[in-house]
Amino acid sequence: MNEERLARHAARMQRTKTVVDAAIARADKERGVVIVVTGNGKGKTTSALGTLFRALGHGQCVGLVQFIKGTKAAGEITFLEQFGQNVHYHAMATGFTWESQNHEADRLAAEAAWAEARKMLRDDRFDLVVLDELTYMLKYRYLDASEVTATIAARPKTQSVVATGRGAPPALLEIADTISEIRDVRHAFHAGIKARAGVDF
Ligand code: ATP
Ligand code: MG
């Protein structure tokens, strides 16, 4: 780059920095947040787990509740079982899978998982609680949306929550501080590529 372009670049970066610094200075509230990761694209659960690992890296205490039947083969779970001393994990042992047609059995399993989640959401030792695939429990009415959202909203001030799943209902979006919608642009599965260990589970 010639000198004039370098100077223009430096001036532009300085203006951006001023705007960003001002925005950072305005953010003066200290509290845990509710993050919803929704949409049809791949990356919701992996995003939630990325946040979980980030929290673990800071020595924080985290809870992970999976509102689908736990897949023992999932790499993240075997990893956490080996190394996640600060992780409290619960998955729906029976019930809801993508094939499930037994609504009553699913509802009971959902209630049991929710009971675990609720304990975490009322315990200020937890810095982060991940509620993976929670949206389906609300969508199919396995859980009462107003009870779920009220419990999340009433969590300890220092606690953050990440909830994932497609089609997040309005009640959940309403209490969220951060909402990311992952768009499905393309997925390998539709080209006939099998789900892969280490990539998809
Ligand atoms: P991931 O766990 O990979 O972050 P996700 O949580 O966003 O995915 P889910 O709807 O929970 O997505 O589905 C989990 C599984 O389905 C993963 O194996 C993932 O690769 C696959 N999957 C996610 N999105 C799609 C899609 N748009 N088409 C086909 N398969 C998908
Ligand atoms: Mg998922």
mmCIF file of C-alpha atoms and ligand atoms in Angstrom:
data_model
loop_
_atom_site.group_PDB
_atom_site.id
_atom_site.type_symbol
_atom_site.label_atom_id
_atom_site.label_comp_id
_atom_site.label_asym_id
_atom_site.label_seq_id
_atom_site.Cartn_x
_atom_site.Cartn_y
_atom_site.Cartn_z
ATOM 1 C CA MET A 1 0.000 0.000 0.000
ATOM 2 C CA ASN A 2 1.228 3.517 -0.697
ATOM 3 C CA GLU A 3 1.465 6.058 2.105
ATOM 4 C CA GLU A 4 -1.762 7.853 1.340
ATOM 5 C CA ARG A 5 -3.740 4.589 1.424
ATOM 6 C CA LEU A 6 -2.030 3.547 4.629
ATOM 7 C CA ALA A 7 -2.983 6.851 6.237
ATOM 8 C CA ARG A 8 -6.615 6.477 5.063
ATOM 9 C CA HIS A 9 -6.692 2.950 6.436
ATOM 10 C CA ALA A 10 -5.300 4.104 9.788
ATOM 11 C CA ALA A 11 -7.893 6.909 10.001
ATOM 12 C CA ARG A 12 -10.728 4.495 9.189
ATOM 13 C CA MET A 13 -9.536 2.013 11.827
ATOM 14 C CA GLN A 14 -9.290 4.827 14.357
ATOM 15 C CA ARG A 15 -12.905 5.875 13.657
ATOM 16 C CA THR A 16 -14.073 2.269 14.061
ATOM 17 C CA LYS A 17 -12.102 1.941 17.279
ATOM 18 C CA THR A 18 -13.710 5.121 18.660
ATOM 19 C CA VAL A 19 -17.204 3.761 17.946
ATOM 20 C CA VAL A 20 -16.410 0.309 19.397
ATOM 21 C CA ASP A 21 -14.719 1.778 22.485
ATOM 22 C CA ALA A 22 -17.756 4.001 23.132
ATOM 23 C CA ALA A 23 -20.090 0.998 22.829
ATOM 24 C CA ILE A 24 -17.882 -1.006 25.220
ATOM 25 C CA ALA A 25 -17.892 1.886 27.709
ATOM 26 C CA ARG A 26 -21.708 2.049 27.562
ATOM 27 C CA ALA A 27 -22.007 -1.674 28.442
ATOM 28 C CA ASP A 28 -21.692 -1.281 32.195
ATOM 29 C CA LYS A 29 -24.184 -3.872 33.473
ATOM 30 C CA GLU A 30 -22.856 -7.004 35.151
ATOM 31 C CA ARG A 31 -25.156 -9.986 35.067
ATOM 32 C CA GLY A 32 -25.618 -13.403 33.521
ATOM 33 C CA VAL A 33 -27.412 -13.584 30.191
ATOM 34 C CA VAL A 34 -29.895 -15.811 28.402
ATOM 35 C CA ILE A 35 -28.703 -16.933 24.982
ATOM 36 C CA VAL A 36 -31.012 -18.674 22.514
ATOM 37 C CA VAL A 37 -29.462 -20.443 19.528
ATOM 38 C CA THR A 38 -32.161 -21.438 17.073
ATOM 39 C CA GLY A 39 -32.792 -21.887 13.335
ATOM 40 C CA ASN A 40 -32.562 -24.804 10.922
ATOM 41 C CA GLY A 41 -28.830 -24.701 10.228
ATOM 42 C CA LYS A 42 -26.122 -26.855 11.808
ATOM 43 C CA GLY A 43 -24.279 -25.398 14.780
ATOM 44 C CA LYS A 44 -26.721 -24.891 17.640
ATOM 45 C CA THR A 45 -25.555 -27.606 20.018
ATOM 46 C CA THR A 46 -21.911 -27.133 19.046
ATOM 47 C CA SER A 47 -22.242 -23.416 19.794
ATOM 48 C CA ALA A 48 -23.725 -24.150 23.226
ATOM 49 C CA LEU A 49 -20.916 -26.616 23.934
ATOM 50 C CA GLY A 50 -18.335 -24.064 22.819
ATOM 51 C CA THR A 51 -19.707 -21.700 25.465
ATOM 52 C CA LEU A 52 -19.641 -24.533 28.000
ATOM 53 C CA PHE A 53 -15.969 -25.246 27.295
ATOM 54 C CA ARG A 54 -15.217 -21.544 27.516
ATOM 55 C CA ALA A 55 -16.799 -21.419 30.985
ATOM 56 C CA LEU A 56 -14.880 -24.531 32.057
ATOM 57 C CA GLY A 57 -11.680 -22.850 30.945
ATOM 58 C CA HIS A 58 -12.380 -20.131 33.502
ATOM 59 C CA GLY A 59 -12.857 -22.766 36.198
ATOM 60 C CA GLN A 60 -16.600 -22.135 36.297
ATOM 61 C CA CYS A 61 -19.264 -24.637 37.271
ATOM 62 C CA VAL A 62 -21.614 -25.663 34.471
ATOM 63 C CA GLY A 63 -24.749 -27.724 34.040
ATOM 64 C CA LEU A 64 -25.760 -29.508 30.847
ATOM 65 C CA VAL A 65 -29.237 -30.905 30.362
ATOM 66 C CA GLN A 66 -30.074 -32.564 27.065
ATOM 67 C CA PHE A 67 -33.753 -32.671 26.271
ATOM 68 C CA ILE A 68 -33.412 -35.564 23.882
ATOM 69 C CA LYS A 69 -32.514 -39.135 24.512
ATOM 70 C CA GLY A 70 -28.809 -39.117 25.382
ATOM 71 C CA THR A 71 -26.607 -40.575 22.683
ATOM 72 C CA LYS A 72 -23.802 -42.258 24.557
ATOM 73 C CA ALA A 73 -21.704 -42.144 21.408
ATOM 74 C CA ALA A 74 -21.646 -38.346 21.324
ATOM 75 C CA GLY A 75 -18.016 -37.198 21.503
ATOM 76 C CA GLU A 76 -18.792 -34.209 23.691
ATOM 77 C CA ILE A 77 -20.300 -36.402 26.404
ATOM 78 C CA THR A 78 -17.477 -38.952 26.514
ATOM 79 C CA PHE A 79 -15.059 -36.026 26.637
ATOM 80 C CA LEU A 80 -16.921 -34.367 29.517
ATOM 81 C CA GLU A 81 -17.139 -37.657 31.398
ATOM 82 C CA GLN A 82 -13.355 -37.898 31.287
ATOM 83 C CA PHE A 83 -12.345 -34.314 31.888
ATOM 84 C CA GLY A 84 -15.343 -32.316 33.029
ATOM 85 C CA GLN A 85 -14.965 -32.208 36.801
ATOM 86 C CA ASN A 86 -17.067 -29.069 37.030
ATOM 87 C CA VAL A 87 -19.845 -30.374 34.790
ATOM 88 C CA HIS A 88 -23.185 -31.667 36.010
ATOM 89 C CA TYR A 89 -24.794 -33.604 33.193
ATOM 90 C CA HIS A 90 -28.277 -34.942 32.691
ATOM 91 C CA ALA A 91 -29.837 -36.357 29.552
ATOM 92 C CA MET A 92 -33.313 -37.701 28.998
ATOM 93 C CA ALA A 93 -32.689 -41.404 29.551
ATOM 94 C CA THR A 94 -35.832 -42.534 27.797
ATOM 95 C CA GLY A 95 -38.470 -40.838 25.773
ATOM 96 C CA PHE A 96 -38.074 -38.154 23.202
ATOM 97 C CA THR A 97 -36.059 -39.053 20.153
ATOM 98 C CA TRP A 98 -36.766 -37.826 16.671
ATOM 99 C CA GLU A 99 -38.748 -41.029 15.999
ATOM 100 C CA SER A 100 -40.762 -41.048 19.185
ATOM 101 C CA GLN A 101 -44.511 -41.414 19.023
ATOM 102 C CA ASN A 102 -45.288 -42.029 22.663
ATOM 103 C CA HIS A 103 -46.332 -38.615 23.897
ATOM 104 C CA GLU A 104 -47.031 -39.593 27.504
ATOM 105 C CA ALA A 105 -43.680 -41.380 27.985
ATOM 106 C CA ASP A 106 -41.950 -38.395 26.392
ATOM 107 C CA ARG A 107 -43.754 -35.977 28.655
ATOM 108 C CA LEU A 108 -42.668 -37.853 31.772
ATOM 109 C CA ALA A 109 -39.066 -37.974 30.564
ATOM 110 C CA ALA A 110 -39.209 -34.263 29.783
ATOM 111 C CA GLU A 111 -40.538 -33.526 33.276
ATOM 112 C CA ALA A 112 -37.699 -35.532 34.839
ATOM 113 C CA ALA A 113 -35.074 -33.682 32.796
ATOM 114 C CA TRP A 114 -36.735 -30.373 33.605
ATOM 115 C CA ALA A 115 -36.619 -31.206 37.335
ATOM 116 C CA GLU A 116 -32.821 -31.511 37.003
ATOM 117 C CA ALA A 117 -32.608 -28.288 35.019
ATOM 118 C CA ARG A 118 -34.741 -26.449 37.565
ATOM 119 C CA LYS A 119 -32.390 -27.449 40.398
ATOM 120 C CA MET A 120 -29.490 -25.943 38.471
ATOM 121 C CA LEU A 121 -31.446 -22.806 37.605
ATOM 122 C CA ARG A 122 -32.071 -22.213 41.321
ATOM 123 C CA ASP A 123 -28.506 -22.879 42.419
ATOM 124 C CA ASP A 124 -26.098 -19.959 42.348
ATOM 125 C CA ARG A 125 -23.101 -22.283 42.263
ATOM 126 C CA PHE A 126 -23.839 -22.782 38.558
ATOM 127 C CA ASP A 127 -22.296 -20.098 36.374
ATOM 128 C CA LEU A 128 -23.729 -21.563 33.182
ATOM 129 C CA VAL A 129 -26.633 -23.887 32.424
ATOM 130 C CA VAL A 130 -27.020 -25.332 28.923
ATOM 131 C CA LEU A 131 -30.521 -26.487 28.019
ATOM 132 C CA ASP A 132 -29.869 -28.362 24.797
ATOM 133 C CA GLU A 133 -32.868 -28.952 22.493
ATOM 134 C CA LEU A 134 -35.178 -27.236 24.983
ATOM 135 C CA THR A 135 -37.289 -25.668 22.239
ATOM 136 C CA TYR A 136 -38.890 -28.986 21.258
ATOM 137 C CA MET A 137 -40.162 -29.510 24.803
ATOM 138 C CA LEU A 138 -42.061 -26.256 24.512
ATOM 139 C CA LYS A 139 -43.140 -26.730 20.905
ATOM 140 C CA TYR A 140 -44.663 -30.170 21.580
ATOM 141 C CA ARG A 141 -45.987 -29.002 24.960
ATOM 142 C CA TYR A 142 -44.083 -31.549 27.007
ATOM 143 C CA LEU A 143 -43.265 -28.691 29.352
ATOM 144 C CA ASP A 144 -45.223 -25.618 30.357
ATOM 145 C CA ALA A 145 -43.631 -22.654 28.594
ATOM 146 C CA SER A 146 -44.602 -20.105 31.236
ATOM 147 C CA GLU A 147 -43.088 -22.190 34.053
ATOM 148 C CA VAL A 148 -39.897 -22.762 32.068
ATOM 149 C CA THR A 149 -39.431 -19.132 31.110
ATOM 150 C CA ALA A 150 -40.312 -17.847 34.603
ATOM 151 C CA THR A 151 -37.747 -20.208 36.147
ATOM 152 C CA ILE A 152 -35.047 -19.123 33.691
ATOM 153 C CA ALA A 153 -35.886 -15.463 34.257
ATOM 154 C CA ALA A 154 -35.667 -15.914 38.048
ATOM 155 C CA ARG A 155 -32.231 -17.605 37.951
ATOM 156 C CA PRO A 156 -29.342 -16.295 40.091
ATOM 157 C CA LYS A 157 -27.956 -12.991 38.841
ATOM 158 C CA THR A 158 -24.515 -14.428 38.095
ATOM 159 C CA GLN A 159 -25.851 -17.336 36.052
ATOM 160 C CA SER A 160 -26.069 -17.537 32.268
ATOM 161 C CA VAL A 161 -28.253 -19.902 30.262
ATOM 162 C CA VAL A 162 -27.898 -21.191 26.725
ATOM 163 C CA ALA A 163 -31.001 -22.797 25.192
ATOM 164 C CA THR A 164 -30.909 -24.477 21.791
ATOM 165 C CA GLY A 165 -33.244 -26.020 19.256
ATOM 166 C CA ARG A 166 -35.151 -25.158 16.117
ATOM 167 C CA GLY A 167 -38.233 -22.988 16.212
ATOM 168 C CA ALA A 168 -37.705 -21.204 19.536
ATOM 169 C CA PRO A 169 -41.169 -20.054 20.673
ATOM 170 C CA PRO A 170 -41.908 -16.349 21.303
ATOM 171 C CA ALA A 171 -42.070 -16.851 25.101
ATOM 172 C CA LEU A 172 -38.462 -18.037 25.124
ATOM 173 C CA LEU A 173 -37.267 -15.314 22.756
ATOM 174 C CA GLU A 174 -38.901 -12.727 24.989
ATOM 175 C CA ILE A 175 -36.616 -13.508 27.958
ATOM 176 C CA ALA A 176 -33.458 -13.865 25.837
ATOM 177 C CA ASP A 177 -30.679 -11.270 25.915
ATOM 178 C CA THR A 178 -28.949 -12.735 22.882
ATOM 179 C CA ILE A 179 -30.641 -14.577 20.038
ATOM 180 C CA SER A 180 -28.798 -16.213 17.169
ATOM 181 C CA GLU A 181 -30.651 -17.815 14.317
ATOM 182 C CA ILE A 182 -28.516 -20.235 12.338
ATOM 183 C CA ARG A 183 -29.676 -20.450 8.748
ATOM 184 C CA ASP A 184 -29.464 -23.694 6.819
ATOM 185 C CA VAL A 185 -27.568 -22.744 3.691
ATOM 186 C CA ARG A 186 -26.347 -26.270 2.921
ATOM 187 C CA HIS A 187 -25.807 -29.482 4.835
ATOM 188 C CA ALA A 188 -23.680 -32.454 3.790
ATOM 189 C CA PHE A 189 -26.440 -34.882 4.766
ATOM 190 C CA HIS A 190 -28.527 -33.745 1.810
ATOM 191 C CA ALA A 191 -25.686 -34.775 -0.490
ATOM 192 C CA GLY A 192 -25.970 -38.259 1.001
ATOM 193 C CA ILE A 193 -22.977 -37.940 3.327
ATOM 194 C CA LYS A 194 -23.367 -39.942 6.522
ATOM 195 C CA ALA A 195 -23.261 -38.257 9.941
ATOM 196 C CA ARG A 196 -19.645 -38.419 11.107
ATOM 197 C CA ALA A 197 -18.147 -39.086 14.521
ATOM 198 C CA GLY A 198 -16.331 -35.966 15.654
ATOM 199 C CA VAL A 199 -18.318 -33.747 13.309
ATOM 200 C CA ASP A 200 -21.979 -34.513 13.859
ATOM 201 C CA PHE A 201 -21.877 -36.370 17.196
HETATM 202 P P1 ATP B 1 -24.843 -29.609 15.877
HETATM 203 O O1 ATP B 1 -25.074 -30.572 17.020
HETATM 204 O O2 ATP B 1 -24.004 -30.240 14.815
HETATM 205 O O3 ATP B 1 -24.394 -28.276 16.327
HETATM 206 P P2 ATP B 1 -27.526 -28.614 15.691
HETATM 207 O O4 ATP B 1 -27.593 -28.712 17.159
HETATM 208 O O5 ATP B 1 -27.578 -27.275 15.083
HETATM 209 O O6 ATP B 1 -26.257 -29.397 15.159
HETATM 210 P P3 ATP B 1 -29.822 -30.400 15.543
HETATM 211 O O7 ATP B 1 -31.093 -30.021 14.887
HETATM 212 O O8 ATP B 1 -29.784 -30.492 17.028
HETATM 213 O O9 ATP B 1 -28.684 -29.413 14.991
HETATM 214 O O10 ATP B 1 -29.390 -31.771 14.906
HETATM 215 C C1 ATP B 1 -28.274 -32.475 15.309
HETATM 216 C C2 ATP B 1 -27.765 -33.390 14.216
HETATM 217 O O11 ATP B 1 -28.408 -33.152 12.971
HETATM 218 C C3 ATP B 1 -26.279 -33.209 13.929
HETATM 219 O O12 ATP B 1 -25.774 -34.472 13.594
HETATM 220 C C4 ATP B 1 -26.248 -32.294 12.740
HETATM 221 O O13 ATP B 1 -25.105 -32.460 11.907
HETATM 222 C C5 ATP B 1 -27.506 -32.660 12.011
HETATM 223 N N1 ATP B 1 -28.077 -31.479 11.345
HETATM 224 C C6 ATP B 1 -28.112 -30.221 11.816
HETATM 225 N N2 ATP B 1 -28.673 -29.382 10.924
HETATM 226 C C7 ATP B 1 -28.999 -30.138 9.859
HETATM 227 C C8 ATP B 1 -29.581 -29.859 8.572
HETATM 228 N N3 ATP B 1 -29.950 -28.622 8.237
HETATM 229 N N4 ATP B 1 -29.759 -30.891 7.720
HETATM 230 C C9 ATP B 1 -29.385 -32.140 8.057
HETATM 231 N N5 ATP B 1 -28.829 -32.471 9.236
HETATM 232 C C10 ATP B 1 -28.618 -31.487 10.132
HETATM 233 MG MG MG B 2 -28.720 -29.672 18.525
#
